[in-house]
Every structure is written in C-alpha cells, then in structure tokens.
XYZ file of C-alpha atoms in Angstrom:
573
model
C 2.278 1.315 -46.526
C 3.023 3.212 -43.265
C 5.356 1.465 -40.897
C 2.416 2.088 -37.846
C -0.815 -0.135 -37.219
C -3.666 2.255 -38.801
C -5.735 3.769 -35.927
C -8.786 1.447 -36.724
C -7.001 -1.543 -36.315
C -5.551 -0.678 -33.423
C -8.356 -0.095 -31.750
C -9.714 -3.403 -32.903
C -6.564 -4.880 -30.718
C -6.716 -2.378 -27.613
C -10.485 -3.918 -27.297
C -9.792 -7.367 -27.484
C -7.419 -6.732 -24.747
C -9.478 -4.599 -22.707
C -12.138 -7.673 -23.064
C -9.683 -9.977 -21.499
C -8.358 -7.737 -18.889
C -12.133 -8.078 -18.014
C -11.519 -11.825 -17.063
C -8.119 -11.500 -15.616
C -8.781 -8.718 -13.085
C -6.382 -6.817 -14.961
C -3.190 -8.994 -14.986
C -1.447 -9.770 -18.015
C -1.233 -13.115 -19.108
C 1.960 -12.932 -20.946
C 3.433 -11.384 -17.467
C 2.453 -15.072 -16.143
C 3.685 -17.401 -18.847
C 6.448 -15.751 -19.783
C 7.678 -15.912 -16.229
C 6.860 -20.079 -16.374
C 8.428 -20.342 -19.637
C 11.715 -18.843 -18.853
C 11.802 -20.482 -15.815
C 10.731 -24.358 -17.368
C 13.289 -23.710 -20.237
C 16.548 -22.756 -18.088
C 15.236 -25.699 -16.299
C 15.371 -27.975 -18.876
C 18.671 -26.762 -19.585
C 19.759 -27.297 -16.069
C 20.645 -31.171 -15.606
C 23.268 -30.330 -12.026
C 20.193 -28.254 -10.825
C 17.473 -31.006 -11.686
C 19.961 -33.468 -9.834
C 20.246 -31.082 -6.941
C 16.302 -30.895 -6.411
C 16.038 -34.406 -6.924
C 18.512 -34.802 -4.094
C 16.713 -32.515 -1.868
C 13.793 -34.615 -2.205
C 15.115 -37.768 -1.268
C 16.793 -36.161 1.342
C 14.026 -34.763 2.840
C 11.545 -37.948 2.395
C 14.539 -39.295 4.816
C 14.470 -36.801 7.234
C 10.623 -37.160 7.547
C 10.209 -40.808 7.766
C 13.118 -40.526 10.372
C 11.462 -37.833 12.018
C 8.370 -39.743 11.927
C 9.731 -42.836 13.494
C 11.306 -41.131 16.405
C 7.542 -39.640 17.152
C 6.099 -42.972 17.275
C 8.710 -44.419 19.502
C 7.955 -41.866 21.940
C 10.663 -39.651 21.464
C 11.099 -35.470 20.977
C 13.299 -34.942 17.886
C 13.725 -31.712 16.824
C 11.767 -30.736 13.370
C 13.455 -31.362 9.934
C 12.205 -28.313 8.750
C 12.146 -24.730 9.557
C 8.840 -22.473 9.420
C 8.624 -21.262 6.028
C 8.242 -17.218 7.124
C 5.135 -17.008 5.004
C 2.479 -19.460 6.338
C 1.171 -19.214 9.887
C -0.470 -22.270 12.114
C -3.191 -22.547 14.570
C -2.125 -22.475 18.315
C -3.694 -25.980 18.370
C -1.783 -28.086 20.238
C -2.744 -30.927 17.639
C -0.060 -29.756 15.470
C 2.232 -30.818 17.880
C 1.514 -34.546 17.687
C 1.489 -37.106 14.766
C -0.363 -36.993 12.544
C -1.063 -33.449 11.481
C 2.644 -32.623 12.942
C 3.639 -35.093 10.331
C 1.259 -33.201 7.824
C 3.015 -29.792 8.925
C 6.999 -31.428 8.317
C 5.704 -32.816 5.123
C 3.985 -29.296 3.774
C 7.227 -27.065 4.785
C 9.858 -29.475 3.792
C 7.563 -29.805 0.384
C 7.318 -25.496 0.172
C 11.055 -24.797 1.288
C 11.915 -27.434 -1.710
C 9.471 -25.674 -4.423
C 10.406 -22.157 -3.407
C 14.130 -23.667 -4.229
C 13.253 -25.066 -7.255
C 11.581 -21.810 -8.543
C 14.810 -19.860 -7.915
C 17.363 -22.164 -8.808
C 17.695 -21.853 -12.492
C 21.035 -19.750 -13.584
C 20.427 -17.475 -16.368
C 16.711 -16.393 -15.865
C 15.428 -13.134 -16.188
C 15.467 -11.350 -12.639
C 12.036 -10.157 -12.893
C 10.794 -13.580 -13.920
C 12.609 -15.562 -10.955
C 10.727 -13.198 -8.684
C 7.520 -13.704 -10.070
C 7.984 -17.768 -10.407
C 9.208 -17.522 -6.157
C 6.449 -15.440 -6.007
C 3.733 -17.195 -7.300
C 5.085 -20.232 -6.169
C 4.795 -18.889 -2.504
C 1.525 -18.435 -3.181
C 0.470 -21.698 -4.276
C 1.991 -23.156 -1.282
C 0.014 -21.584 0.692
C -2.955 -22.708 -0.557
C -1.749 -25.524 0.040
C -1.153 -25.140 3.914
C -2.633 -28.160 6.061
C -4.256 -25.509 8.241
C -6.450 -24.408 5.451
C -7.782 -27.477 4.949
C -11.370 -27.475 6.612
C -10.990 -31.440 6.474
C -7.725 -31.655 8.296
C -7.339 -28.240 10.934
C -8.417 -29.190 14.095
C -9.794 -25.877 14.914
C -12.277 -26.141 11.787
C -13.350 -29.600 12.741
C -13.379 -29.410 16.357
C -16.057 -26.501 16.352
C -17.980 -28.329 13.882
C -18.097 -31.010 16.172
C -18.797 -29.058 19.249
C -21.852 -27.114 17.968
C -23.250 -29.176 15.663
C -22.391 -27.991 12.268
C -23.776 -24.527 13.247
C -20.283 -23.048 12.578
C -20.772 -23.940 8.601
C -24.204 -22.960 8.697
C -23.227 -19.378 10.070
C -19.891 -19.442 7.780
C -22.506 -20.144 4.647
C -24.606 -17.417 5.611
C -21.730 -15.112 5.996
C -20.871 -16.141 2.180
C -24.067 -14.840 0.804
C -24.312 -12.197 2.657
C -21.209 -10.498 1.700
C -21.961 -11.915 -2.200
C -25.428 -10.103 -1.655
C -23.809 -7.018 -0.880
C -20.982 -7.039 -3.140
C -23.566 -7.239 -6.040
C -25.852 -4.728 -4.626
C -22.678 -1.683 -4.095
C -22.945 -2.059 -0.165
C -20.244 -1.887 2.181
C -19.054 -5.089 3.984
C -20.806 -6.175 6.847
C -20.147 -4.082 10.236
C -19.186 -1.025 8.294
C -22.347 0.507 8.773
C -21.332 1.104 12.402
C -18.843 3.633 10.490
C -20.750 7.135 9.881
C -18.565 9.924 7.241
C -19.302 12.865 8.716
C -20.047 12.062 12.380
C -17.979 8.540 13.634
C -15.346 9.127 10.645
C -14.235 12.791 9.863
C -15.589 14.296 12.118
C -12.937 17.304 12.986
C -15.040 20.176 13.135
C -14.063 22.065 9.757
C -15.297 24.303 7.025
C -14.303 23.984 2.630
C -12.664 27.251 1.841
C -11.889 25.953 -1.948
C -13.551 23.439 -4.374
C -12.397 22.948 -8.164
C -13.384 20.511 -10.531
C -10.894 18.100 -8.689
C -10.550 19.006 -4.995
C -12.415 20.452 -2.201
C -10.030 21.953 0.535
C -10.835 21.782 3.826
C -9.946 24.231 6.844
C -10.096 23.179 10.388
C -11.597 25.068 13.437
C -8.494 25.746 15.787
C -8.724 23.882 19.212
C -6.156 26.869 20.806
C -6.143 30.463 21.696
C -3.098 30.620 19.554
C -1.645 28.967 16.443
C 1.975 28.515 14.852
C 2.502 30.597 12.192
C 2.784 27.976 9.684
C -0.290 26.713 8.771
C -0.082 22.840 7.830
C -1.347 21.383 4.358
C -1.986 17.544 4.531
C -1.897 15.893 0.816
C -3.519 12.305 0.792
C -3.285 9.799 -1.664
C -6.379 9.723 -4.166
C -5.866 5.726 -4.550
C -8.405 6.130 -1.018
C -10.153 8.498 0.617
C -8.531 11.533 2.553
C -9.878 10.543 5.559
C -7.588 7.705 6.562
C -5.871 11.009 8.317
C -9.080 12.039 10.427
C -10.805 8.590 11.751
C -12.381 8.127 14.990
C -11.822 11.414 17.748
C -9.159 9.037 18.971
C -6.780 8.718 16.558
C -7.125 11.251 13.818
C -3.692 13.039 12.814
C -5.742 15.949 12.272
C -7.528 16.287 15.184
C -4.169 15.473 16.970
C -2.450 18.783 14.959
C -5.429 21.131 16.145
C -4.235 20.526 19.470
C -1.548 20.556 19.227
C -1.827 24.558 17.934
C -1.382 24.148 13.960
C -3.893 25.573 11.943
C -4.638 22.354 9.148
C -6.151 21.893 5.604
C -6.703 18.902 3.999
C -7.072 18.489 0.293
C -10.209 16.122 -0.583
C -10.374 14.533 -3.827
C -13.011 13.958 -5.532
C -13.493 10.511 -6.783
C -13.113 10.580 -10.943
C -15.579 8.531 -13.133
C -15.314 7.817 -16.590
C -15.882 11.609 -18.405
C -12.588 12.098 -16.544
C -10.622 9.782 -18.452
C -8.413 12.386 -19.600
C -6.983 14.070 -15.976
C -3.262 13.693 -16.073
C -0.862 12.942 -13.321
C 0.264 16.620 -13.467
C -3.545 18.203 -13.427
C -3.115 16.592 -9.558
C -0.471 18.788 -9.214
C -1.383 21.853 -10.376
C -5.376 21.698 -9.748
C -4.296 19.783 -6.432
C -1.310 20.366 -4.301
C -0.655 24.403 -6.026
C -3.814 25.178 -6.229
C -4.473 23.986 -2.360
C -1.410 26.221 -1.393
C -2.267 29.213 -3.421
C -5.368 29.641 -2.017
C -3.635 29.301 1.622
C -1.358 31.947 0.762
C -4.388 33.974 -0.526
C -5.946 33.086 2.899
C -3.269 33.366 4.778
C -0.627 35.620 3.174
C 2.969 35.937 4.018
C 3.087 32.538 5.919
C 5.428 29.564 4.851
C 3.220 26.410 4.975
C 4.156 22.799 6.350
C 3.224 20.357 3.807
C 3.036 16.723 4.056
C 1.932 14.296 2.051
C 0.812 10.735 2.311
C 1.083 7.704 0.051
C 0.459 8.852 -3.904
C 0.164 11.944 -2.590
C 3.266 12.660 -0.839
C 4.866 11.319 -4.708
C 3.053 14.436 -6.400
C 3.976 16.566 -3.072
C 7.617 16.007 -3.900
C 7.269 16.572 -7.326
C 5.457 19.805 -6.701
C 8.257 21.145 -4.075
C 10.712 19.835 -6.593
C 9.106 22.076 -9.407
C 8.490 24.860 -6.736
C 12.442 24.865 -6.179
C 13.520 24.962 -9.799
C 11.046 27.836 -10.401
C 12.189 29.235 -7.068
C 8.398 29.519 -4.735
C 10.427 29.418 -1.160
C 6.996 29.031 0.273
C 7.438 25.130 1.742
C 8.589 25.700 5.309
C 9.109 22.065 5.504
C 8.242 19.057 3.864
C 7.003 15.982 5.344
C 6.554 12.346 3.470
C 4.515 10.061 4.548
C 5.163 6.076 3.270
C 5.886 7.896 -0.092
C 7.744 6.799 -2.485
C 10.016 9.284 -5.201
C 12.512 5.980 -6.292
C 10.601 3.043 -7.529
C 13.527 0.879 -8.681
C 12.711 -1.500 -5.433
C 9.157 -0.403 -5.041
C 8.095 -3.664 -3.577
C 6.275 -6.808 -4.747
C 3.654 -4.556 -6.599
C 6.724 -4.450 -9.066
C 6.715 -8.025 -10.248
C 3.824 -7.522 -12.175
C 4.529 -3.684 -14.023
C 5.982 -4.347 -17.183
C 5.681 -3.058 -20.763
C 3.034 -6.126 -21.322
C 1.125 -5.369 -18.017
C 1.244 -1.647 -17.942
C 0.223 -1.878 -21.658
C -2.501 -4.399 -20.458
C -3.832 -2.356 -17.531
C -3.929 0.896 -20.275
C -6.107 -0.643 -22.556
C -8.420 -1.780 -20.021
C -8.546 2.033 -18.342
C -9.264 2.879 -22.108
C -11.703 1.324 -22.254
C -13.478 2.273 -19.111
C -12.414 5.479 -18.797
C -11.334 4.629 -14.721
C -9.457 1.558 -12.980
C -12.218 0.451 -11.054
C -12.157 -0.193 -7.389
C -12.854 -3.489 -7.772
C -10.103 -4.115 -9.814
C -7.808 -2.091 -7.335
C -8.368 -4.240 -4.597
C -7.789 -7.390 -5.934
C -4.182 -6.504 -7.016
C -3.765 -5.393 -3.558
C -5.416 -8.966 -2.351
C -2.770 -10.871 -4.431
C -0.245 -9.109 -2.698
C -1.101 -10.564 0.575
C -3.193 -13.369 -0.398
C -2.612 -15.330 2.873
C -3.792 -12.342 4.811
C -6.420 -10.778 3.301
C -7.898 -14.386 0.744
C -7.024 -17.551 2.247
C -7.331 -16.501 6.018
C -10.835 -14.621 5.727
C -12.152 -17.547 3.761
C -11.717 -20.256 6.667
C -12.308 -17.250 9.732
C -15.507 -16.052 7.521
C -16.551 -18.680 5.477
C -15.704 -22.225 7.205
C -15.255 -21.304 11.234
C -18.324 -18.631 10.598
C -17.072 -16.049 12.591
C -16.759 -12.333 11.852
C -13.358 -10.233 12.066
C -15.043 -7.023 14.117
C -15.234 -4.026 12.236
C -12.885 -1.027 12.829
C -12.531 2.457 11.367
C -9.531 1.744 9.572
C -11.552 -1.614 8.031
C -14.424 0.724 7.699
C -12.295 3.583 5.275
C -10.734 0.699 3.648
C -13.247 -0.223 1.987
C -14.397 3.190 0.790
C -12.582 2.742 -2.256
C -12.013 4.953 -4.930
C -11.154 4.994 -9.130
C -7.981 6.246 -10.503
C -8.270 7.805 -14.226
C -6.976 6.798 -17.101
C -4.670 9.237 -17.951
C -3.105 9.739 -15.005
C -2.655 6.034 -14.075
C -1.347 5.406 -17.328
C 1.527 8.081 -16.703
C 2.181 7.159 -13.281
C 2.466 3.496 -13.735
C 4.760 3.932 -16.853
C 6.479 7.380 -16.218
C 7.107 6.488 -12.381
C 7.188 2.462 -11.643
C 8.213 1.642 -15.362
C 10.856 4.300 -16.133
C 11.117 5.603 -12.643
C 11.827 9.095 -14.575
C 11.757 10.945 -11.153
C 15.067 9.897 -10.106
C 16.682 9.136 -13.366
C 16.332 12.886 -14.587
C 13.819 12.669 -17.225
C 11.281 13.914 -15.430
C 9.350 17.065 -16.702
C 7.171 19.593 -15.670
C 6.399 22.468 -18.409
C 8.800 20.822 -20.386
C 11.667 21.034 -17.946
C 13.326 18.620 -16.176
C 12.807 18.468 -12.075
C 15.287 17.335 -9.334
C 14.556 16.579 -6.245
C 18.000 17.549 -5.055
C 16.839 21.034 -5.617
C 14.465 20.661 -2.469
C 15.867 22.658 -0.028
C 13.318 22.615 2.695
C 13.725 20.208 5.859
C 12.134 17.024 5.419
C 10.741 14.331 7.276
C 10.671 10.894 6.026
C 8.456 8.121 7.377
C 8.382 4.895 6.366
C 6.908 1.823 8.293
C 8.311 -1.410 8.672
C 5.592 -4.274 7.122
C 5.037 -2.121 4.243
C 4.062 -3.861 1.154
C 3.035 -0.877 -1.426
C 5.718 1.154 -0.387
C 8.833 -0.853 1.259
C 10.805 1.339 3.507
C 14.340 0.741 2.101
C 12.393 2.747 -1.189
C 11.343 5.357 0.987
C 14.383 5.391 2.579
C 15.691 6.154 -0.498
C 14.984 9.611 -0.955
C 18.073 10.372 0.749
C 20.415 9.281 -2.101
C 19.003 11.860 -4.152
C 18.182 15.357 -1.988
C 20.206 17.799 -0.738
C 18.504 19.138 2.383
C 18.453 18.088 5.793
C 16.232 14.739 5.907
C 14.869 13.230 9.382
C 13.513 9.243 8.747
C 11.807 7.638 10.872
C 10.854 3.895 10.993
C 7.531 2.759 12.624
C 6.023 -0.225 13.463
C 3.003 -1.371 11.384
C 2.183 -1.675 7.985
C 1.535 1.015 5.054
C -1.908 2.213 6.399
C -1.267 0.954 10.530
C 2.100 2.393 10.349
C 1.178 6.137 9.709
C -2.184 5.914 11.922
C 0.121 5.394 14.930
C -1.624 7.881 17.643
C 0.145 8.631 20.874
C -1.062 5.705 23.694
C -1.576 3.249 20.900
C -0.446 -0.132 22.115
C 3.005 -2.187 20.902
C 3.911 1.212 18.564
C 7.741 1.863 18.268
C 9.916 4.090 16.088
C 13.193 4.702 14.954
C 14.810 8.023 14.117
C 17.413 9.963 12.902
C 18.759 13.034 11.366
C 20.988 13.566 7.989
C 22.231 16.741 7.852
C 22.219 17.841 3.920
C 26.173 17.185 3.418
C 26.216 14.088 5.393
C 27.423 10.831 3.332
C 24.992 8.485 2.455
C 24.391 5.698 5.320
C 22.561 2.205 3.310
C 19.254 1.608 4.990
C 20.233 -1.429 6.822
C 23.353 0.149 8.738
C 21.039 3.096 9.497
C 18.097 0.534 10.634
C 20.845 -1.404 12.980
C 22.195 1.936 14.669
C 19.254 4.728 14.804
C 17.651 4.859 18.220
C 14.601 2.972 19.045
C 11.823 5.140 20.958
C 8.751 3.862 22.506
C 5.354 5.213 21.743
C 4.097 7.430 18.569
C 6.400 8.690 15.997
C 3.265 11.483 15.937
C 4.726 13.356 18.819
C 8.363 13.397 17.053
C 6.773 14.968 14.139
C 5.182 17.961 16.064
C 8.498 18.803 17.630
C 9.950 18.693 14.626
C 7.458 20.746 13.143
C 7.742 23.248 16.038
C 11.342 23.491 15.605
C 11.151 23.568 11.412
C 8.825 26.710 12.057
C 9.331 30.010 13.416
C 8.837 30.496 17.198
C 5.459 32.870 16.529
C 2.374 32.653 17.747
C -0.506 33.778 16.448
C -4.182 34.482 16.490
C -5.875 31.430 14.948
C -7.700 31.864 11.332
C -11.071 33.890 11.873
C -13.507 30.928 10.484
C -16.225 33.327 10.615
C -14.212 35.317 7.742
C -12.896 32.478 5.683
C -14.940 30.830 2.741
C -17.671 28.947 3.596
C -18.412 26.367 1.042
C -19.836 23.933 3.641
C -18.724 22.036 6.655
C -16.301 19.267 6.575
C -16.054 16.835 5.762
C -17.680 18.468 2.308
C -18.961 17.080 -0.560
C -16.350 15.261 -2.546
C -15.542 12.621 -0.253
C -19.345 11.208 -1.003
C -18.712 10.678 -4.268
C-alpha cells in the first residue's frame, strides 16, 4: 500500500469540500468549531474564571438597576458602562432617557462582559481566542438595540411620520438590489458611473497587451516631462482604475500635471481556463514585462514604480529579484497600503489556516477562479457592522439610499483571482509569510528585500483593515535603503485616494535613512510630524527629488504603439 491517498480518492474528498465551500461562502467550518471548542473546553477547565464572569454579572445587574433607579428619581448619574468601540448609536436624543437608555446600559454592560468571557480562558490557542473575541464582537452587534426596527426610534418614528411608506420604499429597495444581483447588474446608482468617460477617463493610449495585461501610456499635460517615467502597479483583487476616478481625484491625472510621463498596468480579469496562472506569471508577464517594454520605449531612463495593494506585494518582490540579479533600473520605489510581512496582517488573518487555506483551494479547484462573489463577502465579514448590519436598516428598514460615488461605483466592479496564484499567495505569503522569513524563491533562488536599494516610499493609512499599517510599517525591519512612511487618514481604499483639497485629510511623515535603528511603529506614530492636506503632494516632491533634475520632451504619442485608447480593453472584462 502507498503511504499517500490514491489520486482518485482524493479527488473524491477535494469535491465534497469544494461542495460545501459552496454553502459556506468559502469559510471553513473546522476554522469555526475548533475555535468554540478550545475555547468551551479551557472553559470548563476554568472554575476562578467561571467565578470571575459570574461576578461580573451580578455586578453589573447592580450597577444597572442602580443606575436605573437614579433615572427614575430624576437624577443624572453617570453611565455604568463605557461605549463598546465597535457599535455606534443614533443621534436620537431618545437614547438619552429611560427606557431605551436603559436598553443601551443593559446591551454594553452585556457585550463588554461576553467579549471578556471570550478572552478569558488561560491556555487557548492565540489564533482561536481571536477568532472567539472576534466572532463574539460580531454577534453583539447584531444584537445592538439600535438595530432593532422594533425598538430605534429613528426606524419607528419615520414609520410613524409617513405612514409606513419608509418600509414600503425599504421593501422595494430589497428586491431591487435581489433583482439585480441575480441578473449580473451593478448596484443601484452605479449606472451614473461610465468606464471610459466619468471613470478613467485620462486621455491615454495601450502601448502593450499580453495574455495578462494591457499597459497603458498617458498623453502628457506639459511641455516638458521628468526624465523618469512613472509605472503604477495596481492590485488585480479590483480594477486598476481605483487610481484614475473622476477628473477630480485621479492620482494619474494628478501625475500628468504634475510633469511625469505615467503607465498603468491593466489586468485583465482571469476566468476559469486560467486556473493555472501563478503568483510569479504576475510578475514576470506583469510588473517586468510592463517595464521592459518602457525601457524599449523609453530607453536609458530609470523608472519610478509604485505599486498599490497586491500589487505593490509582487512590486517588491520584483525589485527584490531585480536587485539580486542586479537590473539598477528602479529609480525609486513607492508602496502603496502594501504589505511584504504578513505575520500581523490584520483580522483577514483569523481565518487563514492550514484548514481554511486548504478549504478555499479546493473550492478554486474546483472552479477554476475565487469568484467575486465570494470575495466580497469575506471582505463583508470583516466589517459586518459597516458594510451588513448598517445597510440593512439605512436600505432595507428606513428605505433610504446611501448616494452613489465613484469610489462605490469601482467597488463594485469586482474581479476573480485564479487558482493557482491565490493558492500560492494565501499559503506562500499569509500562511508561511516566506517573504520575510527567507524562503522565498524566484528561479529557484531565494529573494531579500534587504537587497532593495532604491529609495522607497511607504504609505500606509490609518483605518486599514486588509492591510493594517503597523504591517506596512513593517517593511522597515527588513530593507536596507532609505524608506520615507507616511500615515494618512482614511481607510485601505479612502486612504490612498486622498487628492489635494479633499476635506478632513491628514498625514504623517518621516524619513529613515538606510543605517538608521529601527523605531517600533507606535513611537514613530507618537513623534512624526502631522501635516494637513494630501500626502499626494509629499509624494511628488519626493519623486522630484528621488529623480534626476532633467527635463525632457514628453513621449511622442503619435510614435508610440497604438493598441487603442485608454482605458483599453481588459478592464471590460
């Protein structure tokens, strides 16, 4: 007998889990379980901390009814409980009086206590006290009062006030978007949102198209250019355009005028017959492939590359391989909300294991793709509050409709991921984080990112919950170059679209020079200098200053490829 399962068999087991992967949106259920059994079972083995919770309930039963009793006499005690930092209340001033203030004491002193009891067993695993807190978090706020339709004020009140029309409009609203999510269509408003003439819109031309990419070259907006032409890398998880929106705040549009000459890679979007694309075909048919034909375009030049998301991960592991092989053609290296460390790569980490990475790979094999649909919803769970709970009462129960934006409008232009490649990133990069650790190969030799010797400039933004900026941050421990960080305002997508004039935007920045000691990300946080206004304009100093100080006639479009106008063909698909 052969100590391996035979292939047949196998197979038989990769498609019963692919089948159930179906039903579970993808998450493992052992990930779940596991994390409730370890946790009920150092419970049970935990008399002092059953005692202790017990405690904390009686104690807080006492603080409410004494809370409570000072209300009704008229009094203004101050509230037992703290907001819980996770669930939010209408401005109503309803909450402020008994009884749904009494509702609100009850519901935080009940979450602060079950968020407690999730992490106070001794001896768990660490990854399966996260998930419990996690999940228990959650749960809680499902739970909120103000999500209630029966008990928030603001629900009721409208209902009230127009006659039920408010649930009429929130049920039409429901079928509506159900309609369209079975038909393929984009949610509702995002037809205001046109590729190619509202979104994308920089004039442009595609110089280069492989089976993977199209790259894009934009008209200059000056008499003369740098010298260094810029190459923008997006993240495939979306499309590229998240860097050209509206006129008004597209990073591209802002680098024409600001006299660079700009491509952008455009991926196209993989199906099924490209199950097989590995994380390093991105690479090579991608990011070298991009720059090779600038160089061809543009010979002699050093190029300013930058990449965003996923795609400032492969950027770095391109200039990393570049420096081993020694290609000194980076004249600077910008990341943006990128990641190259993954040990504290956020709360998308709680659920990559062997069992869910395993889980997720059978279900990709068995599609060929991760489907968009499937995408989203892992990003949903993430902020389930946000983007679940609150759209169902603002949609669904009050009836009204969050307006449309562009940024709305290109999020939900979603994209696959293939098989292959997601495979190898989730269990070469999150699982093993091989990047950092050493064992990461390209042609069968090992890269370091400490080989990087071009200036780079780190951005990470502060409510970022796919790629926290303490992991961004983190590039530092491990290069050897000069590194600039700066930390915006704003979330993972909000953060980096941060156009100069935008409203309430702040940065922070500052400078390591490449034998500087390490500085922890708090201490740097608590002493860098806050600036007003767009970390955009920082950047195209610092790009100035990275580059030489030539100027130079502009790229004749007239004599470059034309393979079509931007924003070309891939980003339809």
């Amino acid at each position: 007998m052969t100590e391996t399962t035979p292939r047949h068999y196998e197979a038989l087991d990769r498609a019963q889990r692919a089948a159930l992967a179906h039903v579970t949106q993808g998450i493992s259920p052992y990930a779940l379980w596991s994390a409730y059994l370890d946790w009920a079972t150092h419970y049970a083995m935990s008399p002092g901390t059953q005692m202790d919770v017990a405690e904390r309930a009686v104690e807080n039963a006492s603080q409410l009814w004494l809370y409570a009793a000072a209300k009704m006499s008229g009094q203004n005690p101050q509230p037992p409980f703290p907001a819980n930092g996770w669930s939010s209340f209408q401005e109503d001033p309803a909450w402020q009086v008994p009884p749904l203030d009494l509702m609100r004491q009850w519901y935080l002193g009940l979450s602060h206590l079950a968020v407690f009891a999730a992490q106070a067993p001794r001896g768990m695993e660490s990854i399966d006290q996260k998930r419990v807190s996690f999940m228990t978090r959650h749960l809680m706020d499902a739970m909120a009062p103000w999500s209630n339709p029966f008990v928030n004020p603001d629900i009721w009140k409208k209902a009230l006030a127009d006659g039920g029309t408010s649930l009429f409009r929130g049920f039409q609203n429901f079928l509506e978007d159900r309609q369209r999510e079975a038909s393929g269509q984009p949610p509702a408003g995002a037809e205001a949102f046109t590729v190619g003439e509202t979104l994308a819109a920089t004039p442009g031309q595609v110089v280069f198209r492989n089976e993977l990419m199209e790259l894009i070259c934009y008209r200059p907006a000056t008499e003369t250019v740098h010298a260094e032409p810029v190459l923008l890398v997006p993240a495939w998880i979306m499309k590229y355009y998240i860097l050209d929106l509206s006129p008004e705040n597209s990073m591209v549009k802002f680098l024409v005028s600001r006299g660079h000459s700009v491509f952008m890679i455009s991926w196209r979007n993989p199906t099924a017959e490209d199950r097989d694309l590995a994380l390093d075909d991105y690479r090579t048919k991608g990011v070298m492939a991009a720059l090779d034909e600038i160089t061809r375009l543009l010979p002699g030049r050093s190029i300013h590359a930058c990449g965003y998301c996923l795609g400032g991960t492969i950027l770095s592991i391109a200039a990393a391989t570049m420096a081993r092989d020694g290609d000194r053609r980076l004249a600077s290296l910008s990341l943006l909300a990128a990641q190259t460390d993954f040990s504290e790569a956020g709360e998308l980490m709680l659920f990559v294991d062997d069992s869910q990475v395993a889980f997720l790979e059978d279900m990709m094999w068995d599609q060929g793709v991760l489907d968009t649909k499937q995408m989203a919803g892992a990003f949903r769970i993430l902020r389930s509050n946000e983007l679940i709970v609150s759209r169902i009462i603002h949609d669904y129960v009050l009836g009204e409709r969050e307006k449309m934006t562009d940024l709305m409008a290109w999020n939900a232009d979603q994209t696959r991921m293939p098989y292959l490649m997601h495979a190898q990133y989730l269990r070469g990069l999150f699982l093993e984080n091989r990047l950092t650790a050493g064992r990461y190969a390209v042609d069968g030799r090992v890269i370091a990112l400490r080989d990087i010797d071009a200036p780079v400039f780190l951005v990470g933004t502060e409510k970022d919950h796919i790629a926290p900026w303490q992991s961004v941050y983190k590039f530092r421990l491990f290069a050897d170059t000069e590194v600039t960080f700066v930390l915006t305002t704003g979330g993972h997508n909000a953060g980096i679209v941060s156009e100069p004039g935008h409203n309430h935007r702040s940065y922070r920045i500052g400078t390591a020079a490449h034998d500087a000691k390490y500085t922890d990300p708090e201490t740097w946080s608590a002493s860098a200098e806050k600036h007003e206004g767009s970390w955009w304009l920082a950047w195209a100093d610092w790009l100035a200053a990275k580059g030489s100080s030539d100027k130079v006639a502009p790229p004749d479009m007239g004599k470059l490829p034309d393979l079509g106008p931007a924003p070309g063909r891939y980003v339809f698909t």
